[in-house]
XYZ file of C-alpha atoms in Angstrom:
437
model
C -16.473 18.130 -8.314
C -16.363 21.440 -6.485
C -13.961 23.983 -5.038
C -12.910 23.095 -1.492
C -10.897 25.240 0.938
C -9.209 23.612 3.949
C -8.040 25.754 6.865
C -6.034 24.023 9.560
C -3.483 24.389 12.343
C -0.627 23.137 10.175
C 0.187 21.456 6.859
C 2.844 18.784 6.428
C 3.409 18.986 2.671
C 6.044 16.177 2.526
C 7.645 18.215 -0.248
C 11.404 18.689 -0.371
C 13.020 21.142 2.042
C 10.902 22.824 4.703
C 7.659 20.881 4.604
C 5.745 22.458 7.514
C 3.332 25.344 7.087
C 1.803 26.583 10.337
C -1.704 28.075 10.277
C -2.161 27.007 6.665
C -4.779 26.571 4.001
C -5.210 24.371 0.952
C -7.365 25.239 -2.037
C -8.682 22.290 -4.052
C -10.202 22.827 -7.486
C -12.066 19.775 -8.741
C -9.660 16.875 -8.028
C -6.369 18.793 -7.879
C -4.559 21.000 -5.406
C -4.754 24.589 -6.627
C -2.900 26.427 -3.865
C -1.019 25.683 -0.636
C 0.100 28.394 1.766
C -0.316 30.294 4.994
C -3.683 31.649 6.152
C -5.101 34.266 3.803
C -2.724 33.453 0.933
C -5.221 31.755 -1.405
C -5.609 33.788 -4.620
C -8.737 35.908 -4.901
C -9.807 34.120 -8.076
C -10.483 30.957 -6.069
C -14.087 30.911 -4.845
C -14.749 27.910 -2.578
C -18.031 26.032 -2.644
C -17.173 24.432 0.710
C -14.871 25.621 3.492
C -13.610 23.176 6.115
C -12.179 25.040 9.095
C -10.226 22.691 11.337
C -8.104 24.811 13.723
C -6.993 21.807 15.818
C -6.025 19.602 12.912
C -2.975 19.028 10.733
C -3.275 18.252 7.019
C -0.901 15.850 5.321
C -0.849 13.604 2.237
C -2.851 10.406 2.537
C -0.884 7.268 3.284
C 0.223 4.986 0.441
C 0.059 1.298 1.347
C 2.588 -0.156 -1.088
C 1.729 -3.832 -0.681
C -1.325 -5.701 0.465
C -3.801 -8.441 -0.419
C -7.017 -6.621 0.399
C -9.484 -9.509 0.259
C -7.426 -11.425 2.818
C -9.157 -9.435 5.541
C -11.532 -12.419 5.474
C -8.633 -14.517 6.846
C -7.806 -12.145 9.698
C -7.084 -14.259 12.779
C -7.629 -17.530 10.914
C -4.026 -18.768 10.692
C -1.693 -17.179 13.200
C 1.685 -18.040 14.731
C 3.091 -20.034 11.800
C 6.157 -19.545 9.553
C 5.472 -18.336 6.022
C 5.576 -21.584 4.023
C 3.534 -23.582 6.575
C 1.142 -20.626 6.834
C 0.694 -20.651 3.054
C 0.660 -24.387 2.325
C -1.302 -25.662 5.338
C -3.734 -22.822 5.974
C -3.995 -20.035 3.411
C -3.804 -21.823 0.062
C -6.326 -24.563 1.072
C -8.788 -21.878 2.178
C -8.163 -19.723 -0.902
C -9.151 -22.685 -3.060
C -12.752 -22.019 -1.994
C -12.763 -18.281 -2.610
C -15.386 -16.935 -4.996
C -15.397 -13.513 -6.693
C -18.117 -12.457 -4.236
C -15.890 -13.359 -1.287
C -13.120 -11.242 -2.786
C -15.479 -8.322 -3.324
C -16.741 -8.386 0.266
C -13.249 -8.805 1.709
C -11.989 -5.885 -0.358
C -14.873 -3.657 0.742
C -13.933 -4.401 4.347
C -10.319 -3.479 3.587
C -11.397 -0.258 1.895
C -13.368 0.753 4.972
C -10.433 -0.058 7.251
C -7.901 1.739 5.073
C -9.939 4.916 4.670
C -10.554 5.086 8.416
C -6.794 4.771 8.937
C -5.887 7.515 6.475
C -4.781 5.368 3.535
C -5.758 6.943 0.228
C -3.796 4.704 -2.176
C -3.028 0.984 -1.933
C -1.173 -1.514 -4.115
C -2.895 -4.886 -4.236
C -2.068 -8.312 -5.635
C -4.750 -11.002 -5.627
C -7.311 -12.887 -7.730
C -10.596 -11.777 -9.351
C -9.148 -8.290 -9.630
C -12.174 -6.974 -11.491
C -14.069 -7.378 -8.194
C -11.294 -5.533 -6.352
C -11.453 -2.759 -8.943
C -15.227 -2.593 -8.534
C -14.833 -2.116 -4.766
C -12.226 0.592 -5.363
C -14.506 2.364 -7.829
C -17.434 2.320 -5.402
C -15.552 3.431 -2.286
C -13.506 6.224 -3.846
C -10.017 4.902 -3.062
C -7.024 5.045 -5.375
C -5.358 1.702 -6.140
C -2.573 -0.001 -8.068
C -3.950 -3.452 -8.865
C -2.373 -6.642 -10.162
C -3.751 -10.120 -10.690
C -1.494 -12.542 -8.790
C 0.212 -14.934 -11.207
C 1.576 -18.414 -10.444
C 3.631 -19.145 -13.553
C 3.464 -22.939 -13.569
C 1.535 -25.126 -16.033
C -2.025 -24.316 -17.028
C -2.369 -21.900 -14.129
C 0.366 -19.766 -15.647
C -1.390 -19.473 -18.999
C -4.711 -18.662 -17.362
C -3.080 -16.030 -15.187
C -1.418 -14.443 -18.222
C -4.680 -14.235 -20.176
C -6.619 -12.855 -17.228
C -3.900 -10.337 -16.373
C -3.839 -8.952 -19.905
C -7.640 -8.735 -19.989
C -7.739 -6.989 -16.603
C -5.096 -4.451 -17.624
C -6.828 -3.694 -20.907
C -10.140 -3.175 -19.115
C -9.111 -1.366 -15.928
C -5.824 0.507 -16.441
C -6.822 4.136 -15.960
C -10.299 3.087 -14.808
C -12.506 4.496 -12.032
C -11.923 8.011 -13.300
C -8.166 7.468 -13.355
C -8.003 6.125 -9.790
C -7.091 2.573 -10.872
C -3.625 1.758 -12.202
C -3.121 -1.811 -13.398
C 0.057 -3.900 -13.221
C 1.163 -7.462 -13.830
C 1.600 -9.499 -10.639
C 3.967 -12.488 -10.963
C 3.896 -13.890 -7.446
C 7.581 -14.598 -6.786
C 10.707 -16.120 -8.361
C 9.982 -19.476 -6.700
C 6.512 -19.682 -8.287
C 7.347 -18.019 -11.613
C 10.267 -19.534 -13.575
C 12.622 -17.193 -15.463
C 11.066 -17.918 -18.874
C 7.655 -16.976 -17.501
C 9.039 -13.751 -16.008
C 10.493 -12.893 -19.424
C 7.047 -13.245 -20.977
C 5.542 -11.045 -18.262
C 8.169 -8.377 -18.951
C 7.434 -8.551 -22.683
C 3.722 -7.980 -22.074
C 4.343 -5.248 -19.489
C 6.501 -3.324 -21.945
C 3.913 -3.812 -24.693
C 1.078 -2.507 -22.509
C 3.299 0.105 -20.811
C 2.489 -0.964 -17.256
C 4.525 -1.971 -14.211
C 5.132 -5.251 -12.404
C 4.379 -6.087 -8.745
C 6.297 -9.063 -7.308
C 7.329 -10.638 -3.974
C 11.113 -10.741 -3.742
C 13.656 -12.136 -1.253
C 11.097 -12.457 1.538
C 12.562 -15.418 3.442
C 15.855 -17.279 3.847
C 14.176 -20.426 2.540
C 13.248 -18.601 -0.679
C 16.798 -17.319 -1.113
C 18.275 -20.789 -0.531
C 15.820 -22.388 -2.961
C 16.638 -19.897 -5.719
C 20.392 -20.228 -5.160
C 20.224 -24.031 -5.282
C 18.095 -24.007 -8.424
C 19.667 -21.160 -10.395
C 23.047 -20.528 -8.772
C 22.404 -16.922 -7.817
C 20.377 -14.743 -5.443
C 16.754 -13.779 -6.294
C 17.392 -10.141 -7.265
C 20.352 -11.160 -9.437
C 18.197 -13.815 -11.102
C 15.460 -11.283 -11.797
C 17.954 -8.895 -13.380
C 19.024 -11.646 -15.792
C 15.389 -12.096 -16.879
C 15.113 -8.413 -17.779
C 12.508 -7.835 -15.067
C 13.844 -4.409 -14.189
C 13.437 -3.129 -17.746
C 9.851 -2.415 -16.669
C 8.840 -0.348 -13.627
C 8.897 -2.785 -10.690
C 7.307 -2.756 -7.236
C 9.110 -5.393 -5.159
C 7.520 -6.486 -1.894
C 9.604 -7.399 1.167
C 13.269 -7.518 -0.003
C 14.298 -8.778 3.428
C 17.346 -10.917 2.662
C 19.618 -8.960 0.354
C 23.280 -9.107 -0.499
C 25.199 -5.906 -1.249
C 25.070 -6.621 -4.970
C 21.294 -6.967 -4.841
C 20.922 -3.662 -3.016
C 22.997 -2.001 -5.733
C 20.810 -3.561 -8.440
C 17.581 -2.394 -6.789
C 18.945 1.132 -6.357
C 20.343 1.351 -9.885
C 17.070 0.290 -11.488
C 14.978 2.527 -9.201
C 12.900 -0.446 -8.115
C 10.144 0.496 -5.682
C 10.698 -1.564 -2.530
C 7.613 -2.195 -0.380
C 8.814 -2.683 3.194
C 6.319 -4.650 5.331
C 7.797 -4.592 8.848
C 4.923 -6.022 10.894
C 4.149 -8.911 8.542
C 7.862 -9.722 8.339
C 8.038 -9.762 12.137
C 4.913 -11.863 12.599
C 6.006 -14.497 10.085
C 9.587 -14.358 11.431
C 10.818 -13.558 7.931
C 13.440 -11.115 9.183
C 14.214 -7.393 9.157
C 14.683 -5.733 5.783
C 17.896 -3.665 5.480
C 16.023 -0.404 4.969
C 18.845 1.783 6.236
C 21.304 0.171 3.802
C 18.799 0.385 0.952
C 18.176 4.086 1.532
C 21.901 4.815 1.893
C 22.441 3.181 -1.507
C 19.769 5.435 -3.004
C 17.020 2.835 -3.282
C 13.378 3.876 -3.285
C 11.572 2.426 -0.253
C 7.905 2.735 0.693
C 5.758 1.050 3.326
C 3.139 -1.677 3.102
C 1.050 -3.686 5.516
C 0.869 -6.948 3.552
C -2.473 -8.736 3.951
C -4.512 -8.674 7.147
C -3.996 -12.438 7.464
C -0.343 -11.866 8.332
C -0.362 -8.516 10.109
C -3.313 -8.491 11.314
C -4.484 -5.035 10.270
C -3.967 -2.449 7.528
C -2.823 0.320 9.857
C -0.149 2.498 8.248
C 0.411 4.433 11.477
C 1.548 1.219 13.153
C 3.626 0.258 10.123
C 5.435 3.583 10.108
C 6.322 3.331 13.779
C 7.396 -0.311 13.507
C 9.631 0.474 10.534
C 11.450 3.242 12.388
C 11.894 1.300 15.599
C 13.077 -1.852 13.840
C 15.838 -0.010 12.001
C 17.010 1.619 15.228
C 17.211 -1.618 17.187
C 18.621 -3.708 14.333
C 21.401 -1.234 13.526
C 22.089 -0.155 17.104
C 21.690 3.450 15.952
C 18.948 5.539 17.592
C 19.166 8.060 14.732
C 18.389 5.481 12.035
C 15.186 6.049 10.031
C 14.066 9.220 11.804
C 10.500 10.507 12.017
C 10.664 12.555 8.807
C 12.041 9.598 6.874
C 9.319 7.306 8.203
C 6.646 9.827 7.226
C 8.095 10.149 3.733
C 8.112 6.369 3.337
C 4.398 6.331 4.197
C 3.575 9.161 1.770
C 5.861 10.691 -0.894
C 8.317 7.783 -1.183
C 5.482 5.266 -1.168
C 3.763 7.139 -3.986
C 6.973 7.060 -6.013
C 7.465 3.355 -5.258
C 4.076 2.435 -6.743
C 4.658 4.647 -9.786
C 2.456 7.586 -8.773
C 5.142 9.978 -7.550
C 4.151 12.722 -9.959
C 0.512 12.543 -8.936
C 0.117 11.968 -5.182
C 2.124 11.704 -1.957
C 2.667 15.430 -1.416
C 0.528 18.489 -0.802
C 1.698 20.558 -3.718
C -0.106 22.642 -6.393
C -0.942 20.587 -9.464
C -0.978 17.221 -7.686
C -4.121 15.197 -7.099
C -5.926 16.100 -3.886
C -5.395 13.027 -1.682
C -5.278 14.603 1.779
C -6.022 13.559 5.356
C -6.735 15.654 8.430
C -5.476 14.453 11.811
C -7.126 15.655 15.007
C -4.284 16.573 17.368
C -6.537 17.583 20.250
C -5.914 14.314 22.078
C -4.173 13.649 25.417
C -1.606 11.355 23.771
C -0.560 14.190 21.419
C 0.115 16.898 23.995
C 2.281 18.906 24.389
C 2.852 19.815 20.742
C 6.616 19.879 20.268
C 7.493 18.248 16.955
C 4.672 17.366 14.537
C 6.781 14.907 12.543
C 7.693 12.978 15.686
C 4.142 13.152 17.041
C 2.682 11.575 13.917
C 5.435 8.992 13.459
C 5.687 7.904 17.091
C 2.543 8.901 19.015
C -0.450 9.302 16.695
C -3.074 6.583 16.203
C -5.087 5.703 13.131
C -8.181 6.753 15.076
C -6.800 10.320 15.049
C -7.632 10.528 11.340
C -10.743 12.714 11.212
C -11.218 13.533 7.523
C -10.072 11.842 4.316
C -10.132 13.441 0.869
C -9.347 11.368 -2.228
C -9.258 12.839 -5.731
C -10.760 16.025 -4.329
C -13.750 14.204 -2.821
C -14.439 13.962 0.909
C -14.844 10.233 1.577
C -14.721 10.436 5.384
C -15.622 13.333 7.671
C -15.599 13.322 11.470
C -14.719 9.615 11.158
C -17.945 8.852 9.312
C -17.512 6.979 6.026
C -19.410 8.725 3.236
C -19.027 6.235 0.376
C -20.192 3.065 2.119
C -22.365 1.773 4.934
C -19.775 0.681 7.511
C -22.127 -1.581 9.471
C -23.396 -3.308 6.328
C -19.836 -3.854 5.073
C -18.787 -5.468 8.374
C -21.856 -7.708 8.478
C -21.386 -8.856 4.875
C -17.710 -9.609 5.486
C -18.537 -11.708 8.547
C -21.084 -13.685 6.539
C -18.610 -14.143 3.674
C -15.892 -15.423 6.027
C -18.261 -17.918 7.643
C -19.434 -19.228 4.264
C -15.787 -19.652 3.218
C -14.956 -21.744 6.278
C -18.054 -23.889 5.724
C -17.061 -24.465 2.096
C -13.572 -25.615 3.142
C -15.024 -27.957 5.769
C -17.490 -29.364 3.255
C -20.566 -28.271 5.172
């Protein structure tokens, strides 16, 4: 680690109140932010080893992708234009049956490259062979909240429980503190209430959170109501799920009572607008959730149902969807969308006291956006420019945990060409295995 001084055109701190510092500088000592202020304000006792002067760039917190399945980049473009349950049962699950840990490692590396290049510094992931996902995270320098996906039925449920506990015991706090581990019960329709209760018991014992899919489709809601006589969020409250910190993906189809429950328990909601659109799952009531005081961040879901991990696109889609669905052009404004992608997302995944803002004492997860682009002129409102006009390719530099992992769009922790080639080979071998060749 070393002392790093960033000088840039502006800083969007995403802290409360006035969050814009024009002509600013950020001092980073080891992996934490030491000072944030206007040009020339850094204390004299800070001696930088490296100075990055970027007069045409704006610094902001790295994006937090609250929900994805990183290794599913290998399925990108494989199964499109299908509703969720057909997509899962006819395409995704049969292909996943042939996945090996090596496939998952290569798919995750590809995701890591894509996410860093798009300005994502933290992601929350649910999948299988999570030790391979953690290994990819450790090697590439990202920060991640990882959970082994759990189907709580029969022998698979017991295996998932054992492997989840082992993964948490091995990796929680791993990669120099960049890995946070959680339990990952897939959803209420794949994890019966008694199984959820056992997950909660173990989560409380190990003092970790729980990542779950919740109320994603109308079919799911109808199935849960027919089977248990109540809506999914209500059912989960009866199991005690919300006694632990919970990250709930989707939350598309919610009744007023469910919104109140999510807000009261401070559940982190991962809103995945583009995946929900593509699978025709619906539009999550983000405006109603936020009005009730719920905590809402943004996620991409997996690349198989999106088809990318671009948080810039997700932010814009989230804002526009709330405007058109509510008939209110002021709904989910640019600042709110930016907060969902940064500070609120960090809080949703349980890292609100560590990342998501540019503030002294927090971990140095920072991105620099190059605003010297035709599509970003003239410079009126930086919040609006980033939320509505910027592209992921405008991300020039990415710093995670005080370490520069991308500079001038060049990845520094991995060989981008080699990662792409290995992922292509892994995807082809997966298809051949499914076809029995």
